[in-house]
PDB file of C-alpha atoms in Angstrom:
ATOM      1  CA  MET R  20       0.065  -0.086   0.091  1.00 71.00           C
ATOM      2  CA  HIS R  21       1.100   3.630  -0.930  1.00 92.00           C
ATOM      3  CA  THR R  22       2.531   5.895   1.976  1.00 92.00           C
ATOM      4  CA  VAL R  23       0.019   8.943   1.460  1.00 94.00           C
ATOM      5  CA  GLU R  24      -3.001   6.201   1.457  1.00 94.00           C
ATOM      6  CA  LEU R  25      -1.297   4.590   4.935  1.00 94.00           C
ATOM      7  CA  LEU R  26      -1.368   8.407   6.068  1.00 95.00           C
ATOM      8  CA  GLU R  27      -4.782   8.928   5.353  1.00 95.00           C
ATOM      9  CA  GLN R  28      -5.581   5.775   7.260  1.00 94.00           C
ATOM     10  CA  ALA R  29      -3.591   6.449  10.104  1.00 94.00           C
ATOM     11  CA  VAL R  30      -4.861  10.256  10.672  1.00 96.00           C
ATOM     12  CA  ALA R  31      -8.513   8.746  10.260  1.00 95.00           C
ATOM     13  CA  LEU R  32      -7.772   6.129  12.833  1.00 93.00           C
ATOM     14  CA  ALA R  33      -6.011   9.011  15.311  1.00 94.00           C
ATOM     15  CA  GLU R  34      -9.120  10.914  14.941  1.00 94.00           C
ATOM     16  CA  GLU R  35     -11.219   8.087  15.684  1.00 91.00           C
ATOM     17  CA  ARG R  36      -9.603   7.300  18.880  1.00 91.00           C
ATOM     18  CA  GLY R  37      -9.953  10.843  20.077  1.00 91.00           C
ATOM     19  CA  PHE R  38      -7.255  12.662  18.943  1.00 95.00           C
ATOM     20  CA  VAL R  39      -7.691  16.716  17.846  1.00 96.00           C
ATOM     21  CA  VAL R  40      -5.335  16.432  14.347  1.00 97.00           C
ATOM     22  CA  ARG R  41      -3.757  19.844  13.092  1.00 95.00           C
ATOM     23  CA  GLN R  42      -1.888  19.200   9.668  1.00 94.00           C
ATOM     24  CA  ASP R  43      -0.061  22.486   9.523  1.00 93.00           C
ATOM     25  CA  TRP R  44       3.525  23.897   8.052  1.00 94.00           C
ATOM     26  CA  LEU R  45       5.384  23.768  10.887  1.00 90.00           C
ATOM     27  CA  GLY R  46       8.668  24.387   9.357  1.00 88.00           C
ATOM     28  CA  GLY R  47      10.214  21.585  10.618  1.00 79.00           C
ATOM     29  CA  SER R  48       9.349  22.474  14.170  1.00 77.00           C
ATOM     30  CA  THR R  49       8.384  20.284  16.906  1.00 82.00           C
ATOM     31  CA  ALA R  50       5.475  18.338  15.651  1.00 88.00           C
ATOM     32  CA  GLY R  51       4.026  15.205  17.876  1.00 91.00           C
ATOM     33  CA  ALA R  52       1.144  14.138  20.086  1.00 93.00           C
ATOM     34  CA  CYS R  53       0.237  15.699  23.791  1.00 91.00           C
ATOM     35  CA  GLU R  54      -2.495  15.499  25.728  1.00 90.00           C
ATOM     36  CA  PHE R  55      -3.819  18.940  27.195  1.00 89.00           C
ATOM     37  CA  LYS R  56      -6.632  19.512  29.689  1.00 90.00           C
ATOM     38  CA  GLY R  57      -8.023  15.950  28.782  1.00 89.00           C
ATOM     39  CA  ARG R  58      -7.728  16.176  25.184  1.00 91.00           C
ATOM     40  CA  ARG R  59      -5.300  14.449  22.771  1.00 93.00           C
ATOM     41  CA  TRP R  60      -3.757  16.494  20.311  1.00 95.00           C
ATOM     42  CA  LEU R  61      -1.867  15.426  17.238  1.00 96.00           C
ATOM     43  CA  LEU R  62       0.359  18.230  15.548  1.00 95.00           C
ATOM     44  CA  ILE R  63       1.846  17.006  11.984  1.00 96.00           C
ATOM     45  CA  ASP R  64       4.373  19.131  10.217  1.00 96.00           C
ATOM     46  CA  LEU R  65       3.494  19.432   6.355  1.00 95.00           C
ATOM     47  CA  ALA R  66       7.002  20.185   5.613  1.00 94.00           C
ATOM     48  CA  GLN R  67       7.985  16.620   6.315  1.00 94.00           C
ATOM     49  CA  SER R  68       7.745  13.794   3.885  1.00 94.00           C
ATOM     50  CA  PRO R  69       4.908  11.481   3.970  1.00 95.00           C
ATOM     51  CA  ARG R  70       7.007   8.475   5.351  1.00 95.00           C
ATOM     52  CA  GLU R  71       8.113  11.087   8.273  1.00 94.00           C
ATOM     53  CA  GLN R  72       4.564  12.152   8.532  1.00 95.00           C
ATOM     54  CA  LEU R  73       3.246   8.503   9.027  1.00 95.00           C
ATOM     55  CA  ASP R  74       6.025   7.620  11.482  1.00 95.00           C
ATOM     56  CA  LEU R  75       4.708  10.361  13.817  1.00 95.00           C
ATOM     57  CA  VAL R  76       1.150   9.328  13.406  1.00 95.00           C
ATOM     58  CA  LEU R  77       2.170   5.731  14.362  1.00 94.00           C
ATOM     59  CA  GLU R  78       4.136   6.737  17.025  1.00 94.00           C
ATOM     60  CA  ALA R  79       1.199   8.705  18.576  1.00 94.00           C
ATOM     61  CA  LEU R  80      -1.251   5.674  18.138  1.00 92.00           C
ATOM     62  CA  ARG R  81       1.387   3.338  19.718  1.00 90.00           C
ATOM     63  CA  GLN R  82       1.787   6.134  22.847  1.00 89.00           C
ATOM     64  CA  PHE R  83      -1.709   6.588  23.386  1.00 83.00           C
ATOM     65  CA  PRO R  84      -3.566   3.081  23.058  1.00 74.00           C
ATOM     66  CA  PRO R  85      -6.858   2.966  21.756  1.00 73.00           C
ATOM     67  CA  GLN R  86      -9.946   3.604  24.811  1.00 62.00           C
ATOM     68  CA  ALA R  87     -12.447   1.042  22.775  1.00 57.00           C
ATOM     69  CA  PRO R  88     -11.709  -1.501  20.053  1.00 57.00           C
ATOM     70  CA  SER R  89     -10.649  -0.162  16.527  1.00 57.00           C
ATOM     71  CA  ILE R  90     -11.118  -0.792  13.088  1.00 57.00           C
ATOM     72  CA  ALA R  91      -7.921  -0.641  11.237  1.00 60.00           C
ATOM     73  CA  THR R  92      -6.837  -2.145   7.716  1.00 62.00           C
ATOM     74  CA  SER R  93      -4.590  -5.385   8.057  1.00 63.00           C
ATOM     75  CA  HIS R  94      -1.656  -3.447   6.417  1.00 66.00           C
ATOM     76  CA  LEU R  95      -1.965  -0.467   8.817  1.00 67.00           C
ATOM     77  CA  GLN R  96      -2.305  -2.867  12.116  1.00 68.00           C
ATOM     78  CA  SER R  97       0.720  -4.852  10.977  1.00 72.00           C
ATOM     79  CA  LEU R  98       2.509  -1.079  11.439  1.00 73.00           C
ATOM     80  CA  LEU R  99       0.897  -0.987  15.180  1.00 70.00           C
ATOM     81  CA  PRO R 100       2.363  -3.334  17.077  1.00 64.00           C
ATOM     82  CA  SER R 101       1.420  -3.347  20.463  1.00 54.00           C
ATOM     83  CA  ARG R 102       3.844  -1.935  23.098  1.00 48.00           C
ATOM     84  CA  LYS R 103       5.764  -3.924  25.393  1.00 49.00           C
ATOM     85  CA  ALA R 104       6.220  -3.384  29.299  1.00 46.00           C
ATOM     86  CA  ALA R 105       9.773  -2.259  29.848  1.00 44.00           C
TER      87      ALA R 105
END
């Protein structure tokens, strides 16, 4: 599957999981996920390549596990292995 398609699916999954997703030109500034006042935010820097953006979204999805089961494509699900305890 093409990286841009996976990115679109990952962003949709993040929104499904309750993230407020902002896609802006941040010029290489800090992008990523955080929780602020009880809401999950995901800032995606459009100055990054689609692969870098996908990696950022996948890391956010790993960092903040789902509160309820969600449906992801099998290819996207394979990129989201469950986090292992340290």
